[in-house]
Short mmCIF file of C-alpha atoms (C1' of nucleotides) in Angstrom, two decimals:
data_model
loop_
_atom_site.label_atom_id
_atom_site.label_comp_id
_atom_site.label_asym_id
_atom_site.label_seq_id
_atom_site.Cartn_x
_atom_site.Cartn_y
_atom_site.Cartn_z
CA UNK A 400 103.62 112.84 103.18
CA UNK A 401 102.80 113.89 99.65
CA UNK A 402 100.14 113.30 97.05
CA UNK A 403 102.23 110.90 94.99
CA UNK A 404 102.93 108.74 98.00
CA UNK A 405 99.23 108.64 98.78
CA UNK A 406 98.38 107.73 95.18
CA UNK A 407 101.01 105.02 95.18
CA UNK A 408 99.82 103.69 98.52
CA UNK A 409 96.21 103.53 97.29
CA UNK A 410 97.28 101.68 94.18
CA UNK A 411 99.24 99.16 96.22
CA UNK A 412 96.16 98.49 98.33
CA UNK A 413 93.83 98.17 95.35
CA UNK A 414 96.26 95.93 93.48
CA UNK A 415 97.25 93.94 96.55
CA UNK A 416 100.86 94.08 95.40
CA UNK A 417 103.69 96.57 95.08
CA UNK A 418 104.93 94.99 91.88
CA UNK A 419 101.51 95.21 90.24
CA UNK A 420 101.07 98.79 91.46
CA UNK A 421 104.48 99.71 90.06
CA UNK A 422 103.47 98.51 86.59
CA UNK A 423 100.21 100.45 86.65
CA UNK A 424 102.00 103.57 87.84
CA UNK A 425 104.87 103.27 85.37
CA UNK A 426 107.35 102.98 88.18
CA UNK A 427 109.75 100.26 89.22
CA UNK A 428 109.08 97.99 92.17
CA UNK A 429 111.88 99.47 94.31
CA UNK A 430 110.52 102.97 93.74
CA UNK A 431 107.14 101.89 95.09
CA UNK A 432 108.76 100.04 97.97
CA UNK A 433 110.73 103.16 98.89
CA UNK A 434 107.68 105.40 98.75
CA UNK A 435 105.73 103.13 101.07
CA UNK A 436 108.67 102.86 103.43
CA UNK A 437 109.05 106.66 103.47
CA UNK A 438 105.38 106.99 104.39
CA UNK A 439 105.69 104.38 107.13
CA UNK A 440 108.83 106.03 108.48
CA UNK A 441 107.25 109.47 108.51
CA UNK A 442 104.04 108.33 110.18
CA UNK A 443 105.87 105.92 112.46
CA UNK A 444 103.42 103.10 111.89
CA UNK A 445 103.24 100.03 109.66
CA UNK A 446 100.84 100.61 106.78
CA UNK A 447 101.05 97.22 105.12
CA UNK A 448 101.02 93.62 106.28
CA UNK A 449 103.46 91.91 103.95
CA UNK A 450 102.48 88.46 102.78
CA UNK A 451 104.26 86.35 100.21
CA UNK A 452 101.88 86.76 97.33
CA UNK A 453 99.96 89.81 98.51
CA UNK A 454 100.06 92.84 100.75
CA UNK A 455 97.13 93.99 102.84
CA UNK A 456 96.63 97.26 104.71
CA UNK A 457 97.35 97.20 108.43
CA UNK A 458 94.71 98.76 110.66
CA UNK A 459 96.48 102.10 110.41
CA UNK A 460 96.87 101.50 106.69
CA UNK A 461 93.11 101.12 106.38
CA UNK A 462 92.65 104.42 108.20
CA UNK A 463 95.08 106.16 105.87
CA UNK A 464 93.51 104.52 102.82
CA UNK A 465 90.12 106.07 103.63
CA UNK A 466 91.61 109.52 104.07
CA UNK A 467 93.89 109.19 101.05
CA UNK A 468 90.98 108.42 98.73
CA UNK A 469 89.18 111.55 99.90
CA UNK A 470 92.29 113.69 99.56
CA UNK A 471 93.05 112.44 96.06
CA UNK A 472 89.44 112.89 95.02
CA UNK A 473 89.42 116.50 96.22
CA UNK A 474 92.66 117.12 94.38
CA UNK A 475 91.17 115.85 91.13
CA UNK A 476 88.04 117.87 91.78
CA UNK A 477 90.09 121.02 92.27
CA UNK A 478 91.85 120.52 88.95
CA UNK A 479 88.61 119.84 87.14
CA UNK A 480 86.88 122.83 88.71
CA UNK A 481 89.69 125.20 87.75
CA UNK A 482 89.85 123.95 84.19
CA UNK A 483 86.08 123.99 83.80
CA UNK A 484 85.93 127.53 85.07
CA UNK A 485 88.66 128.65 82.68
CA UNK A 486 86.85 127.04 79.77
CA UNK A 487 83.76 129.01 80.67
CA UNK A 488 85.77 132.20 80.94
CA UNK A 489 87.20 131.55 77.48
CA UNK A 490 83.71 131.34 75.98
CA UNK A 491 81.71 134.36 74.93
CA UNK A 492 79.68 136.14 77.53
CA UNK A 493 76.38 137.43 76.15
CA UNK A 494 73.94 139.27 78.31
CA UNK A 495 70.48 139.91 76.98
CA UNK A 496 66.88 138.70 76.82
CA UNK A 497 65.43 135.86 74.81
CA UNK A 498 62.14 135.73 72.92
CA UNK A 499 60.62 133.80 70.04
CA UNK A 500 62.84 135.96 67.80
CA UNK A 501 66.08 134.90 69.50
CA UNK A 502 68.61 136.59 71.71
CA UNK A 503 68.42 140.37 72.10
CA UNK A 504 71.79 141.58 73.29
CA UNK A 505 71.81 144.45 75.75
CA UNK A 506 75.59 144.39 76.29
CA UNK A 507 78.45 144.07 73.84
CA UNK A 508 79.96 140.63 73.24
CA UNK A 509 82.89 140.09 75.57
CA UNK A 510 85.66 138.00 74.03
CA UNK B 126 100.56 119.85 92.31
CA UNK B 127 101.71 118.81 95.74
CA UNK B 128 100.79 119.43 99.34
CA UNK B 129 103.65 121.82 100.00
CA UNK B 130 102.68 123.98 97.06
CA UNK B 131 99.11 124.08 98.35
CA UNK B 132 100.27 124.99 101.85
CA UNK B 133 102.51 127.71 100.47
CA UNK B 134 99.74 129.03 98.25
CA UNK B 135 97.32 129.18 101.19
CA UNK B 136 99.87 131.03 103.27
CA UNK B 137 100.45 133.55 100.51
CA UNK B 138 96.73 134.22 100.33
CA UNK B 139 96.28 134.54 104.09
CA UNK B 140 99.33 136.79 104.41
CA UNK B 141 98.57 138.77 101.28
CA UNK B 142 102.23 138.65 100.36
CA UNK B 143 104.83 136.15 99.14
CA UNK B 144 107.57 137.77 101.22
CA UNK B 145 105.51 137.53 104.41
CA UNK B 146 104.52 133.95 103.60
CA UNK B 147 108.16 133.04 103.00
CA UNK B 148 109.11 134.24 106.47
CA UNK B 149 106.30 132.31 108.14
CA UNK B 150 107.21 129.18 106.20
CA UNK B 151 110.96 129.50 106.80
CA UNK B 152 111.59 129.80 103.10
CA UNK B 153 113.08 132.52 100.96
CA UNK B 154 110.95 134.79 98.79
CA UNK B 155 112.21 133.31 95.50
CA UNK B 156 111.37 129.79 96.70
CA UNK B 157 107.79 130.86 97.34
CA UNK B 158 107.63 132.69 94.03
CA UNK B 159 108.84 129.57 92.20
CA UNK B 160 106.35 127.32 93.95
CA UNK B 161 103.47 129.58 93.00
CA UNK B 162 104.74 129.84 89.43
CA UNK B 163 105.05 126.04 89.21
CA UNK B 164 101.43 125.70 90.35
CA UNK B 165 100.26 128.31 87.84
CA UNK B 166 102.24 126.65 85.05
CA UNK B 167 100.88 123.21 85.86
CA UNK B 168 97.27 124.37 86.11
CA UNK B 169 97.64 126.75 83.20
CA UNK B 170 95.86 129.59 84.97
CA UNK B 171 96.87 132.66 86.96
CA UNK B 172 96.32 132.09 90.67
CA UNK B 173 97.34 135.49 91.97
CA UNK B 174 96.73 139.08 91.00
CA UNK B 175 100.02 140.81 91.71
CA UNK B 176 99.82 144.26 93.21
CA UNK B 177 102.68 146.34 94.51
CA UNK B 178 102.09 145.96 98.21
CA UNK B 179 99.85 142.91 98.20
CA UNK B 180 98.77 139.88 96.22
CA UNK B 181 95.18 138.73 95.96
CA UNK B 182 93.79 135.46 94.62
CA UNK B 183 92.48 135.50 91.08
CA UNK B 184 89.05 133.94 90.55
CA UNK B 185 90.71 130.59 89.85
CA UNK B 186 92.97 131.19 92.83
CA UNK B 187 89.93 131.59 95.05
CA UNK B 188 88.57 128.29 93.74
CA UNK B 189 91.87 126.56 94.47
CA UNK B 190 92.12 128.18 97.88
CA UNK B 191 88.82 126.65 98.97
CA UNK B 192 89.86 123.18 97.81
CA UNK B 193 93.37 123.51 99.21
CA UNK B 194 92.10 124.31 102.68
CA UNK B 195 89.96 121.16 102.64
CA UNK B 196 92.79 119.02 101.31
CA UNK B 197 95.26 120.28 103.89
CA UNK B 198 92.73 119.83 106.67
CA UNK B 199 92.08 116.22 105.65
CA UNK B 200 95.80 115.59 105.53
CA UNK B 201 96.24 116.85 109.07
CA UNK B 202 93.22 114.85 110.16
CA UNK B 203 94.70 111.70 108.67
CA UNK B 204 97.95 112.19 110.58
CA UNK B 205 96.12 112.88 113.82
CA UNK B 206 93.81 109.88 113.36
CA UNK B 207 96.71 107.52 112.73
CA UNK B 208 98.69 108.75 115.69
CA UNK B 209 95.68 108.74 117.97
CA UNK B 210 94.87 105.20 116.96
CA UNK B 211 98.43 104.07 117.59
CA UNK B 212 98.40 105.70 121.02
CA UNK B 213 95.27 103.78 121.86
CA UNK B 214 96.82 100.55 120.61
CA UNK B 215 99.83 101.20 122.81
CA UNK B 216 97.65 101.64 125.87
CA UNK B 217 96.15 98.80 127.87
CA UNK B 218 92.99 97.21 126.60
CA UNK B 219 90.68 96.16 129.43
CA UNK B 220 87.38 94.53 128.77
CA UNK B 221 84.96 94.16 131.66
CA UNK B 222 81.95 95.58 133.49
CA UNK B 223 81.77 98.52 135.83
CA UNK B 224 79.80 98.86 139.04
CA UNK B 225 79.92 100.88 142.23
CA UNK B 226 82.84 98.66 143.21
CA UNK B 227 84.90 99.50 140.12
CA UNK B 228 86.02 97.62 137.04
CA UNK B 229 85.46 93.84 136.92
CA UNK B 230 87.76 92.41 134.28
CA UNK B 231 86.43 89.54 132.22
CA UNK B 232 89.51 89.32 129.94
CA UNK B 233 93.21 89.46 130.71
CA UNK B 234 95.02 92.77 130.34
CA UNK B 235 96.46 93.06 126.86
CA UNK B 236 99.46 95.07 126.75
"C1'" DT C 730 111.46 155.60 94.54
"C1'" DA C 731 110.75 151.92 97.37
"C1'" DA C 732 108.50 147.83 98.25
"C1'" DA C 733 107.77 143.30 96.64
"C1'" DA C 734 108.14 139.85 92.92
"C1'" DA C 735 110.73 137.79 89.20
"C1'" DT C 736 114.92 136.05 87.19
"C1'" DA C 737 119.56 133.92 86.85
"C1'" DC C 738 122.60 130.91 88.65
"C1'" DT C 739 124.59 127.37 91.56
"C1'" DC C 740 124.44 123.52 94.61
"C1'" DC C 741 122.66 119.80 97.09
"C1'" DA C 742 119.10 116.45 98.45
"C1'" DT C 743 115.99 113.43 97.01
"C1'" DA C 744 113.67 110.27 94.02
"C1'" DG C 745 113.99 106.90 90.58
"C1'" DG C 746 116.49 103.41 87.98
"C1'" DT C 747 119.39 98.93 87.62
"C1'" DA C 748 121.25 95.11 89.84
"C1'" DT C 749 121.11 92.17 93.56
"C1'" DT C 750 119.86 90.04 97.92
"C1'" DT C 751 116.56 88.69 101.26
"C1'" DT C 752 112.26 86.85 102.74
"C1'" DA C 753 108.45 83.81 103.37
"C1'" DT C 754 105.70 80.03 102.07
"C1'" DA D 701 112.00 76.86 94.81
"C1'" DT D 702 109.80 80.89 93.49
"C1'" DA D 703 107.73 85.15 93.44
"C1'" DA D 704 107.65 89.42 95.65
"C1'" DA D 705 109.80 92.91 98.59
"C1'" DA D 706 113.96 95.00 100.40
"C1'" DT D 707 118.52 96.80 99.90
"C1'" DA D 708 122.62 98.96 97.74
"C1'" DC D 709 124.32 102.01 94.84
"C1'" DC D 710 124.39 105.49 91.17
"C1'" DT D 711 122.58 109.27 88.58
"C1'" DA D 712 119.78 113.06 87.34
"C1'" DT D 713 116.29 116.21 88.28
"C1'" DG D 714 114.21 119.58 91.05
"C1'" DG D 715 113.94 122.64 94.78
"C1'" DA D 716 116.08 126.00 97.68
"C1'" DG D 717 119.48 129.45 98.44
"C1'" DT D 718 122.18 133.95 97.17
"C1'" DA D 719 122.56 137.78 94.32
"C1'" DT D 720 120.41 140.71 91.22
"C1'" DT D 721 117.02 142.87 88.21
"C1'" DT D 722 112.41 144.17 87.14
"C1'" DT D 723 107.98 145.90 88.15
"C1'" DT D 724 104.23 149.13 89.53
"C1'" DA D 725 101.84 152.24 92.48
#
DNA sequence: TAAAAATACTCCATAGGTATTTTAT
DNA sequence: ATAAAATACCTATGGAGTATTTTTA
């Protein structure tokens, strides 16, 4: 189980089709098919109910879908948090007091 | 960024050492070193402060550590939930009423 | 100087692509 | 009959291992 498989799985559910998901993900249909199969093999349960013109999550698939969305969201959040923090670090740090006359620095500017 | 890298990173933090983490994870020290480097390269920030006899998380590393623990926990939870559900599905489903005399089935055993 | 980490390199396993077949309505 | 998924096969990239060098208290 890895993050790409989860992202692919979520896309398949939201698109209702492996082929459509493959296009959105810039992958080929067999690549998506193999990722889903790998997930199903690893977990030992069917994740999709295959229809002719659409795929739907199985009951276990629905369970995984809910978790996967949370996991992927946290992953994005982590990346954003780290980058945001680094941006702040890169900015100047000025410690002082403010008044009608502006900022009165009491510590040197830290680059 | 993938789940194995996050698990490795967490182990490095909790062990305070890449070498120790490698042993616990049944990996070699260079493999761990490369995983951490790959994470740092991808995120563009240092994750560890390297000392001689220990490594500590950088500030960004501490941020990631907190997220990683949540992500890995959810991942485990997802696996457990899916397996638990499948176990329940595999068991008998009996619908009925209970009394001092036991279970009174009102639907056939589904099996 | 002694430990832990980083680097160099080699090899293999896996993941993705193309081409094709199978499936289900 | 047709559209989508599955399979087969091939290739290339990445990840792990061994051996070695570098780093810093």
